[in-house]
Amino acid sequence: MAVKRTLASVVLGAVLALPAFADEDPAIAARQGQFKLFAHNFGVVGGMAQGRMDYDAEMAQTAADNLFHLTRVDQGRLWPEGTDSASSEGTRANADIWDNLDDFVSKFVDLQNAVEDLQGVAGSGLDEVRASVMAVGGTCQACHEDYRDEES
Amino acid sequence: MLRRVVLILVMIGLIAAGALWVLSAPRVPDSDTLARLDGEPERGRDVFLAAGCGSCHMAPGREADPLVMSGGREFVSDFGKFYAPNISPDPEHGIGDWTQDQFITAVMRGVSPGGQHYYPAFPYTAYIRAEPQDIADLHAYMMTLPRDETASRDHDIGFPFNIRRAVGLWKTLFLQEEWVLTDDLTEEEARGRYLVEALAHCAECHTPRNMLGALDSARWMEGAPNPSGRGRIPPIAGEGFTWTAFDISAYLETGFTPEFDVVGGTMAAVVANLQQLESAEREAIAAYLLRLRD
């Protein structure tokens, strides 16, 4: 009996604890997954630019192609209201994004354009890739600087 | 009898007050020596970048020209709000009418030309370890920057922190010229120490503070709460920091972490400055930070 009661309270406790996670908007995890894919591909051309790995035209082109398509995924459902760091756990997206949506969008368009340039030069040599990678990085930075909180 | 006790107490009080007054007085380096240094603007640009002057003193927002030192940026702290002042060469609103020795005294001791203490939001606590020659070069360079007529804004600080003279006591307790890392260092590590501990004042964000806002050197560079915003400033020493020397210098040059996340927040301006220096400078910073791990 005592065991049953203990078990019941453990289960109940677990169920009560669940909503805290269940309430989190899935859009947060989805967009974080998107950024991980950005980084995973950017790491190929970025690694070449930094000298971590040798330049390989084919690998660079594949990564740049991936980035082109990844940055063209429609963002419409990834940034719902109320998924900023002041209202939601587990996100570093500052509420300023939603107060400056036009600027946020234009910074994302800058990223798309820079990635398109990268796609154009990815196969043409390390120097071209290096310059283009720095330009892409600059567009990431511009947004992170204004709209992403420090890690907690 | 009572009279005598009161008299003694009053005397003790006076002595204590006198001691506090003396302790809180601004201490400045010898101005004749400072005035004789020959400032070289070309070299001063590197000092300007390494010391990150523009990161705080440029106008809020990146749209503005990063060389216009108009000030105005807000810094929230436990003690109130600080506003970066105008340090452009404008003689009225900036620092154009300061002499070289006044400038060096301000930067390296936190004392204004009028003899007032600056709050340690201005990191003279780090710049005190700089070479006066570098600060003379910095002055020469900054006098070549554009003038700006924006008036400096008063800090918004509550009692008792608004008593500037109290900063003198704070300095007596916490302003120290000695290096934090006192081990025997290679030339490269020593250069890194100069950049990290003196010019780039990395500890101001990466080291936690005590109740009076002084850096806790026992937890040097081990990460700290973000003074003005959410989250934490990450560790760059200690167990929580596992980057290689290459990771560090590559990050400071490109802004890319080993996972290819891209720098943001207040660190973005630091990278924007340091990436303009010689690669040896970034490698020296990395060499110093790795020594902190030993």
Short mmCIF file of C-alpha atoms in Angstrom, two decimals:
data_model
loop_
_atom_site.label_atom_id
_atom_site.label_comp_id
_atom_site.label_asym_id
_atom_site.label_seq_id
_atom_site.Cartn_x
_atom_site.Cartn_y
_atom_site.Cartn_z
CA MET A 1 0.00 0.00 0.00
CA ALA A 2 2.73 2.40 1.00
CA VAL A 3 4.62 1.49 -2.14
CA LYS A 4 1.53 2.14 -4.25
CA ARG A 5 1.04 5.51 -2.63
CA THR A 6 4.66 6.47 -3.20
CA LEU A 7 4.40 5.36 -6.81
CA ALA A 8 1.22 7.33 -7.27
CA SER A 9 2.75 10.49 -5.88
CA VAL A 10 5.82 10.09 -8.08
CA VAL A 11 3.64 9.68 -11.17
CA LEU A 12 1.45 12.60 -10.15
CA GLY A 13 4.52 14.70 -9.48
CA ALA A 14 5.87 13.88 -12.91
CA VAL A 15 2.57 14.75 -14.56
CA LEU A 16 2.37 18.05 -12.65
CA ALA A 17 5.92 18.88 -13.67
CA LEU A 18 5.21 18.18 -17.33
CA PRO A 19 3.11 21.21 -18.31
CA ALA A 20 6.10 23.50 -17.72
CA PHE A 21 7.76 21.86 -20.71
CA ALA A 22 4.61 21.10 -22.66
CA ASP A 23 3.71 24.80 -22.65
CA GLU A 24 6.86 25.74 -24.47
CA ASP A 25 6.08 26.69 -28.03
CA PRO A 26 7.52 24.10 -30.45
CA ALA A 27 8.51 26.99 -32.71
CA ILE A 28 11.43 27.70 -30.33
CA ALA A 29 12.97 24.25 -30.78
CA ALA A 30 12.22 24.34 -34.49
CA ARG A 31 14.03 27.62 -35.11
CA GLN A 32 16.92 26.55 -32.91
CA GLY A 33 17.19 23.43 -35.04
CA GLN A 34 17.28 25.65 -38.09
CA PHE A 35 20.17 27.68 -36.66
CA LYS A 36 22.04 24.48 -35.81
CA LEU A 37 21.73 23.46 -39.45
CA PHE A 38 23.02 26.91 -40.49
CA ALA A 39 26.05 26.45 -38.21
CA HIS A 40 26.62 22.87 -39.30
CA ASN A 41 26.96 23.95 -42.92
CA PHE A 42 28.59 27.29 -42.21
CA GLY A 43 31.22 25.31 -40.30
CA VAL A 44 32.44 23.76 -43.56
CA VAL A 45 33.15 27.03 -45.37
CA GLY A 46 33.98 28.81 -42.10
CA GLY A 47 36.46 26.07 -41.21
CA MET A 48 38.14 26.50 -44.59
CA ALA A 49 38.23 30.26 -44.16
CA GLN A 50 39.79 29.94 -40.68
CA GLY A 51 42.32 27.37 -41.90
CA ARG A 52 40.92 24.56 -39.77
CA MET A 53 40.61 22.42 -42.89
CA ASP A 54 41.91 22.52 -46.45
CA TYR A 55 39.82 24.16 -49.12
CA ASP A 56 37.78 21.70 -51.15
CA ALA A 57 35.68 23.21 -53.92
CA GLU A 58 33.06 20.49 -53.96
CA MET A 59 32.54 20.44 -50.19
CA ALA A 60 32.37 24.23 -50.11
CA GLN A 61 29.79 24.29 -52.91
CA THR A 62 27.60 21.67 -51.22
CA ALA A 63 27.66 23.57 -47.92
CA ALA A 64 26.87 26.85 -49.67
CA ASP A 65 24.02 25.23 -51.62
CA ASN A 66 22.61 23.87 -48.37
CA LEU A 67 22.86 27.29 -46.75
CA PHE A 68 21.09 28.83 -49.73
CA HIS A 69 18.12 26.52 -49.31
CA LEU A 70 18.15 26.61 -45.50
CA THR A 71 18.01 30.41 -45.43
CA ARG A 72 15.03 30.34 -47.78
CA VAL A 73 12.82 28.27 -45.52
CA ASP A 74 9.77 30.38 -44.82
CA GLN A 75 10.10 31.91 -41.34
CA GLY A 76 6.39 32.66 -40.94
CA ARG A 77 5.62 30.12 -38.22
CA LEU A 78 9.01 30.14 -36.47
CA TRP A 79 8.67 33.44 -34.61
CA PRO A 80 5.21 33.59 -32.96
CA GLU A 81 4.49 36.36 -30.47
CA GLY A 82 5.28 35.38 -26.90
CA THR A 83 8.33 33.29 -27.75
CA ASP A 84 10.82 35.94 -26.61
CA SER A 85 13.23 35.45 -23.71
CA ALA A 86 11.14 37.54 -21.33
CA SER A 87 8.03 35.39 -21.86
CA SER A 88 9.46 31.94 -22.56
CA GLU A 89 12.08 29.58 -21.16
CA GLY A 90 14.87 28.20 -23.27
CA THR A 91 15.23 31.01 -25.79
CA ARG A 92 17.70 33.86 -26.20
CA ALA A 93 15.51 35.70 -28.68
CA ASN A 94 15.16 39.19 -27.25
CA ALA A 95 11.71 40.81 -27.21
CA ASP A 96 13.22 43.68 -29.24
CA ILE A 97 12.76 41.42 -32.29
CA TRP A 98 8.99 41.83 -32.12
CA ASP A 99 9.26 45.57 -31.51
CA ASN A 100 11.47 45.95 -34.59
CA LEU A 101 10.15 43.29 -36.92
CA ASP A 102 10.96 45.29 -40.07
CA ASP A 103 14.60 45.58 -39.03
CA PHE A 104 14.73 41.94 -38.00
CA VAL A 105 13.35 40.86 -41.37
CA SER A 106 15.71 43.14 -43.27
CA LYS A 107 18.65 41.63 -41.35
CA PHE A 108 17.43 38.18 -42.37
CA VAL A 109 17.24 39.33 -46.00
CA ASP A 110 20.85 40.54 -45.68
CA LEU A 111 21.76 37.01 -44.62
CA GLN A 112 19.92 35.54 -47.62
CA ASN A 113 21.73 37.87 -50.01
CA ALA A 114 25.15 37.21 -48.47
CA VAL A 115 24.55 33.46 -48.70
CA GLU A 116 23.53 33.81 -52.33
CA ASP A 117 26.86 35.54 -53.01
CA LEU A 118 28.65 32.74 -51.16
CA GLN A 119 26.87 30.16 -53.28
CA GLY A 120 28.14 31.97 -56.35
CA VAL A 121 31.81 31.88 -55.33
CA ALA A 122 32.04 28.75 -53.18
CA GLY A 123 33.69 26.70 -55.94
CA SER A 124 36.04 29.41 -57.21
CA GLY A 125 38.83 29.35 -54.65
CA LEU A 126 39.77 29.92 -51.04
CA ASP A 127 40.28 33.69 -51.25
CA GLU A 128 36.80 34.24 -52.68
CA VAL A 129 35.27 31.91 -50.11
CA ARG A 130 37.10 33.61 -47.26
CA ALA A 131 35.83 37.08 -48.18
CA SER A 132 32.31 35.81 -48.72
CA VAL A 133 32.29 33.81 -45.47
CA MET A 134 33.27 36.93 -43.54
CA ALA A 135 30.41 38.80 -45.21
CA VAL A 136 27.93 36.08 -44.24
CA GLY A 137 29.33 36.08 -40.70
CA GLY A 138 28.82 39.83 -40.60
CA THR A 139 25.11 39.41 -41.31
CA CYS A 140 24.80 36.79 -38.54
CA GLN A 141 26.63 39.11 -36.18
CA ALA A 142 24.50 42.14 -37.00
CA CYS A 143 21.42 40.28 -35.81
CA HIS A 144 23.05 38.55 -32.84
CA GLU A 145 24.39 41.87 -31.67
CA ASP A 146 20.98 43.48 -31.47
CA TYR A 147 18.56 40.65 -30.88
CA ARG A 148 20.19 37.73 -29.08
CA ASP A 149 20.70 37.60 -25.31
CA GLU A 150 23.80 36.26 -23.63
CA GLU A 151 23.63 32.57 -22.83
CA SER A 152 22.20 31.80 -19.40
CA MET B 1 34.13 63.22 32.89
CA LEU B 2 31.38 63.13 30.28
CA ARG B 3 32.87 66.18 28.68
CA ARG B 4 36.18 64.41 28.35
CA VAL B 5 34.61 61.34 26.74
CA VAL B 6 32.77 63.54 24.25
CA LEU B 7 35.95 65.43 23.53
CA ILE B 8 37.86 62.21 22.89
CA LEU B 9 35.08 60.89 20.65
CA VAL B 10 35.03 64.13 18.70
CA MET B 11 38.79 63.95 18.29
CA ILE B 12 38.63 60.35 17.12
CA GLY B 13 35.88 61.37 14.72
CA LEU B 14 37.96 64.22 13.38
CA ILE B 15 41.00 62.01 12.94
CA ALA B 16 38.88 59.40 11.17
CA ALA B 17 37.33 62.06 8.95
CA GLY B 18 40.78 63.45 8.21
CA ALA B 19 42.05 59.97 7.36
CA LEU B 20 39.07 59.38 5.08
CA TRP B 21 39.61 62.73 3.41
CA VAL B 22 43.26 61.95 2.79
CA LEU B 23 42.51 58.39 1.64
CA SER B 24 39.80 59.58 -0.71
CA ALA B 25 41.97 62.28 -2.32
CA PRO B 26 42.76 61.76 -6.01
CA ARG B 27 46.26 60.42 -6.55
CA VAL B 28 47.84 61.25 -9.86
CA PRO B 29 51.09 60.43 -11.62
CA ASP B 30 53.71 63.16 -12.00
CA SER B 31 52.27 65.46 -14.66
CA ASP B 32 55.64 66.81 -15.90
CA THR B 33 56.76 63.30 -16.87
CA LEU B 34 53.45 62.66 -18.63
CA ALA B 35 53.52 65.98 -20.44
CA ARG B 36 56.95 65.21 -21.91
CA LEU B 37 55.88 61.96 -23.65
CA ASP B 38 55.72 62.23 -27.43
CA GLY B 39 52.34 60.91 -28.60
CA GLU B 40 52.32 59.15 -31.97
CA PRO B 41 48.82 59.00 -33.58
CA GLU B 42 49.60 56.04 -35.88
CA ARG B 43 50.51 53.82 -32.95
CA GLY B 44 47.63 55.28 -31.00
CA ARG B 45 45.12 53.72 -33.39
CA ASP B 46 46.20 50.23 -32.32
CA VAL B 47 45.87 51.26 -28.67
CA PHE B 48 42.41 52.67 -29.43
CA LEU B 49 41.34 49.34 -30.96
CA ALA B 50 42.89 47.16 -28.27
CA ALA B 51 41.47 49.30 -25.47
CA GLY B 52 38.02 49.23 -27.08
CA CYS B 53 37.31 52.92 -26.42
CA GLY B 54 34.78 53.08 -29.24
CA SER B 55 32.82 50.07 -28.00
CA CYS B 56 31.45 52.21 -25.17
CA HIS B 57 31.88 55.77 -26.39
CA MET B 58 30.45 55.57 -29.91
CA ALA B 59 26.85 56.67 -30.33
CA PRO B 60 24.28 53.96 -29.50
CA GLY B 61 23.51 51.81 -32.55
CA ARG B 62 25.94 50.73 -35.23
CA GLU B 63 24.57 53.04 -37.92
CA ALA B 64 26.67 55.91 -36.63
CA ASP B 65 30.29 56.27 -37.66
CA PRO B 66 32.24 54.11 -35.19
CA LEU B 67 34.93 56.81 -34.94
CA VAL B 68 32.56 59.50 -33.64
CA MET B 69 33.08 59.37 -29.87
CA SER B 70 29.88 61.22 -29.03
CA GLY B 71 29.01 58.98 -26.09
CA GLY B 72 25.45 58.53 -24.88
CA ARG B 73 25.33 54.78 -24.52
CA GLU B 74 23.58 53.62 -21.34
CA PHE B 75 25.16 51.18 -18.88
CA VAL B 76 22.87 49.67 -16.28
CA SER B 77 24.51 48.58 -13.00
CA ASP B 78 23.58 47.71 -9.43
CA PHE B 79 24.43 51.29 -8.48
CA GLY B 80 22.40 53.10 -11.11
CA LYS B 81 22.69 54.08 -14.76
CA PHE B 82 25.91 55.34 -16.26
CA TYR B 83 26.05 57.19 -19.57
CA ALA B 84 29.24 57.10 -21.63
CA PRO B 85 30.42 60.71 -22.03
CA ASN B 86 31.49 62.52 -25.18
CA ILE B 87 35.24 61.95 -25.65
CA SER B 88 35.46 63.38 -29.15
CA PRO B 89 37.99 66.21 -29.70
CA ASP B 90 35.26 68.83 -29.45
CA PRO B 91 36.74 71.38 -27.00
CA GLU B 92 33.41 72.24 -25.40
CA HIS B 93 31.47 68.97 -25.22
CA GLY B 94 34.33 66.51 -25.60
CA ILE B 95 37.93 66.41 -24.46
CA GLY B 96 39.58 68.60 -27.10
CA ASP B 97 40.90 71.09 -24.56
CA TRP B 98 42.58 68.49 -22.35
CA THR B 99 46.34 68.39 -22.17
CA GLN B 100 48.17 65.11 -22.71
CA ASP B 101 48.97 64.72 -19.02
CA GLN B 102 45.34 65.43 -18.06
CA PHE B 103 44.23 62.75 -20.52
CA ILE B 104 46.69 60.16 -19.19
CA THR B 105 45.71 60.94 -15.61
CA ALA B 106 42.04 60.51 -16.49
CA VAL B 107 42.59 57.21 -18.30
CA MET B 108 45.12 55.66 -15.92
CA ARG B 109 43.89 57.00 -12.56
CA GLY B 110 40.24 57.89 -13.12
CA VAL B 111 40.75 61.54 -12.15
CA SER B 112 39.24 64.34 -14.26
CA PRO B 113 41.16 67.50 -15.23
CA GLY B 114 39.08 69.26 -12.55
CA GLY B 115 40.37 66.81 -9.92
CA GLN B 116 37.17 64.77 -9.58
CA HIS B 117 37.01 60.98 -9.35
CA TYR B 118 35.43 59.08 -12.21
CA TYR B 119 33.25 56.11 -11.45
CA PRO B 120 34.97 52.80 -12.18
CA ALA B 121 32.45 52.08 -14.94
CA PHE B 122 35.33 53.74 -16.81
CA PRO B 123 37.88 50.89 -16.65
CA TYR B 124 40.88 52.87 -15.37
CA THR B 125 41.11 49.93 -12.97
CA ALA B 126 42.60 48.08 -15.97
CA TYR B 127 44.22 51.04 -17.77
CA ILE B 128 46.29 51.78 -14.63
CA ARG B 129 48.49 48.88 -15.81
CA ALA B 130 49.05 50.44 -19.24
CA GLU B 131 52.27 52.05 -20.43
CA PRO B 132 51.90 55.86 -20.21
CA GLN B 133 53.53 56.04 -23.66
CA ASP B 134 50.67 53.97 -25.13
CA ILE B 135 48.13 56.32 -23.57
CA ALA B 136 50.02 59.33 -24.92
CA ASP B 137 49.81 57.69 -28.38
CA LEU B 138 46.11 57.06 -27.80
CA HIS B 139 45.59 60.73 -26.96
CA ALA B 140 47.40 61.81 -30.14
CA TYR B 141 45.19 59.47 -32.19
CA MET B 142 41.94 60.50 -30.57
CA MET B 143 42.66 64.15 -31.30
CA THR B 144 42.49 63.19 -35.02
CA LEU B 145 38.92 61.80 -34.75
CA PRO B 146 35.83 63.81 -35.77
CA ARG B 147 34.49 66.42 -33.38
CA ASP B 148 30.98 65.96 -32.08
CA GLU B 149 28.82 68.48 -30.23
CA THR B 150 26.58 66.09 -28.31
CA ALA B 151 26.46 67.12 -24.63
CA SER B 152 27.46 64.42 -22.14
CA ARG B 153 24.60 63.18 -20.04
CA ASP B 154 24.76 63.10 -16.21
CA HIS B 155 24.85 59.64 -14.67
CA ASP B 156 21.71 58.53 -12.92
CA ILE B 157 23.15 57.28 -9.62
CA GLY B 158 21.36 57.16 -6.27
CA PHE B 159 22.63 58.05 -2.78
CA PRO B 160 25.21 57.22 -1.42
CA PHE B 161 26.93 56.24 -4.67
CA ASN B 162 26.44 59.74 -6.04
CA ILE B 163 29.09 61.06 -3.63
CA ARG B 164 32.07 61.16 -5.97
CA ARG B 165 34.55 61.57 -3.15
CA ALA B 166 33.54 58.09 -1.89
CA VAL B 167 35.04 56.71 -5.10
CA GLY B 168 38.39 57.73 -3.61
CA LEU B 169 37.90 55.27 -0.75
CA TRP B 170 36.84 52.64 -3.25
CA LYS B 171 40.07 53.27 -5.14
CA THR B 172 42.11 52.91 -1.95
CA LEU B 173 40.57 49.49 -1.47
CA PHE B 174 40.39 48.18 -5.03
CA LEU B 175 42.51 50.15 -7.50
CA GLN B 176 45.67 48.11 -7.96
CA GLU B 177 48.48 48.54 -10.39
CA GLU B 178 49.93 45.03 -9.96
CA TRP B 179 49.19 42.29 -12.46
CA VAL B 180 46.67 39.64 -11.48
CA LEU B 181 48.66 36.79 -13.06
CA THR B 182 52.10 37.09 -11.48
CA ASP B 183 53.71 33.86 -12.78
CA ASP B 184 56.86 33.89 -14.88
CA LEU B 185 55.64 34.43 -18.41
CA THR B 186 57.08 34.07 -21.90
CA GLU B 187 57.32 37.24 -23.96
CA GLU B 188 54.15 36.28 -25.83
CA GLU B 189 52.21 35.52 -22.64
CA ALA B 190 53.38 38.79 -21.11
CA ARG B 191 52.15 40.66 -24.18
CA GLY B 192 48.86 38.81 -23.83
CA ARG B 193 48.66 39.79 -20.19
CA TYR B 194 49.23 43.42 -21.13
CA LEU B 195 46.44 43.25 -23.70
CA VAL B 196 43.98 41.31 -21.51
CA GLU B 197 44.61 42.84 -18.08
CA ALA B 198 45.47 46.39 -19.12
CA LEU B 199 44.17 47.57 -22.51
CA ALA B 200 41.31 45.26 -23.49
CA HIS B 201 40.00 45.14 -19.89
CA CYS B 202 38.40 41.71 -20.52
CA ALA B 203 37.88 41.14 -16.80
CA GLU B 204 35.35 43.97 -16.59
CA CYS B 205 32.74 41.61 -18.03
CA HIS B 206 34.28 38.14 -17.68
CA THR B 207 35.10 38.33 -13.94
CA PRO B 208 32.43 38.39 -11.22
CA ARG B 209 32.27 41.35 -8.80
CA ASN B 210 31.90 41.71 -5.05
CA MET B 211 29.15 43.70 -3.33
CA LEU B 212 31.03 46.95 -3.85
CA GLY B 213 31.42 46.29 -7.55
CA ALA B 214 35.11 45.35 -7.43
CA LEU B 215 36.44 42.43 -9.47
CA ASP B 216 36.92 39.16 -7.60
CA SER B 217 40.44 38.15 -8.63
CA ALA B 218 39.97 34.71 -7.00
CA ARG B 219 37.49 33.97 -9.81
CA TRP B 220 39.47 35.78 -12.49
CA MET B 221 37.80 35.46 -15.94
CA GLU B 222 35.58 32.59 -14.80
CA GLY B 223 32.39 34.15 -16.17
CA ALA B 224 29.90 36.50 -14.52
CA PRO B 225 26.30 37.66 -14.61
CA ASN B 226 25.64 40.00 -17.51
CA PRO B 227 25.74 43.45 -15.85
CA SER B 228 23.22 44.93 -18.26
CA GLY B 229 20.82 42.34 -19.55
CA ARG B 230 19.85 38.71 -19.45
CA GLY B 231 22.12 35.71 -19.21
CA ARG B 232 25.76 35.35 -18.28
CA ILE B 233 29.06 36.46 -19.71
CA PRO B 234 30.84 33.16 -20.44
CA PRO B 235 34.04 31.99 -18.71
CA ILE B 236 37.34 32.44 -20.55
CA ALA B 237 39.36 30.69 -17.85
CA GLY B 238 38.88 27.85 -15.42
CA GLU B 239 37.11 24.55 -15.88
CA GLY B 240 34.25 25.97 -17.90
CA PHE B 241 36.52 27.03 -20.74
CA THR B 242 37.99 24.40 -23.06
CA TRP B 243 38.96 26.29 -26.22
CA THR B 244 42.39 25.79 -27.78
CA ALA B 245 44.76 28.67 -28.56
CA PHE B 246 43.67 28.41 -32.20
CA ASP B 247 39.98 28.54 -31.21
CA ILE B 248 40.61 31.76 -29.28
CA SER B 249 42.66 33.61 -31.88
CA ALA B 250 40.39 32.43 -34.72
CA TYR B 251 37.33 33.66 -32.79
CA LEU B 252 38.91 37.05 -32.16
CA GLU B 253 39.73 37.33 -35.86
CA THR B 254 36.50 36.04 -37.43
CA GLY B 255 33.88 36.05 -34.68
CA PHE B 256 33.19 32.32 -35.22
CA THR B 257 33.19 29.97 -32.25
CA PRO B 258 34.55 26.41 -32.69
CA GLU B 259 30.92 25.34 -33.29
CA PHE B 260 30.54 28.11 -35.87
CA ASP B 261 28.13 30.11 -33.87
CA VAL B 262 28.72 33.79 -34.67
CA VAL B 263 29.62 36.40 -32.07
CA GLY B 264 26.87 38.68 -30.80
CA GLY B 265 26.05 40.99 -27.93
CA THR B 266 28.69 43.32 -26.56
CA MET B 267 31.46 40.95 -27.66
CA ALA B 268 30.73 41.74 -31.31
CA ALA B 269 32.34 45.18 -30.95
CA VAL B 270 35.35 43.63 -29.21
CA VAL B 271 35.92 41.25 -32.12
CA ALA B 272 35.36 44.09 -34.62
CA ASN B 273 38.24 45.94 -32.92
CA LEU B 274 40.64 43.08 -32.28
CA GLN B 275 40.33 41.67 -35.80
CA GLN B 276 41.99 44.86 -37.06
CA LEU B 277 45.19 44.20 -35.05
CA GLU B 278 48.18 42.09 -36.08
CA SER B 279 47.53 38.36 -35.70
CA ALA B 280 50.39 38.17 -33.16
CA GLU B 281 48.27 40.27 -30.79
CA ARG B 282 45.35 37.83 -30.91
CA GLU B 283 47.74 34.91 -30.49
CA ALA B 284 49.25 36.62 -27.45
CA ILE B 285 45.80 36.98 -25.91
CA ALA B 286 45.22 33.26 -26.49
CA ALA B 287 48.60 32.39 -24.94
CA TYR B 288 47.75 34.41 -21.82
CA LEU B 289 44.28 32.89 -21.45
CA LEU B 290 45.71 29.37 -21.70
CA ARG B 291 48.13 30.23 -18.89
CA LEU B 292 45.14 31.04 -16.68
CA ARG B 293 44.04 27.44 -17.08
CA ASP B 294 47.23 25.98 -15.55
#
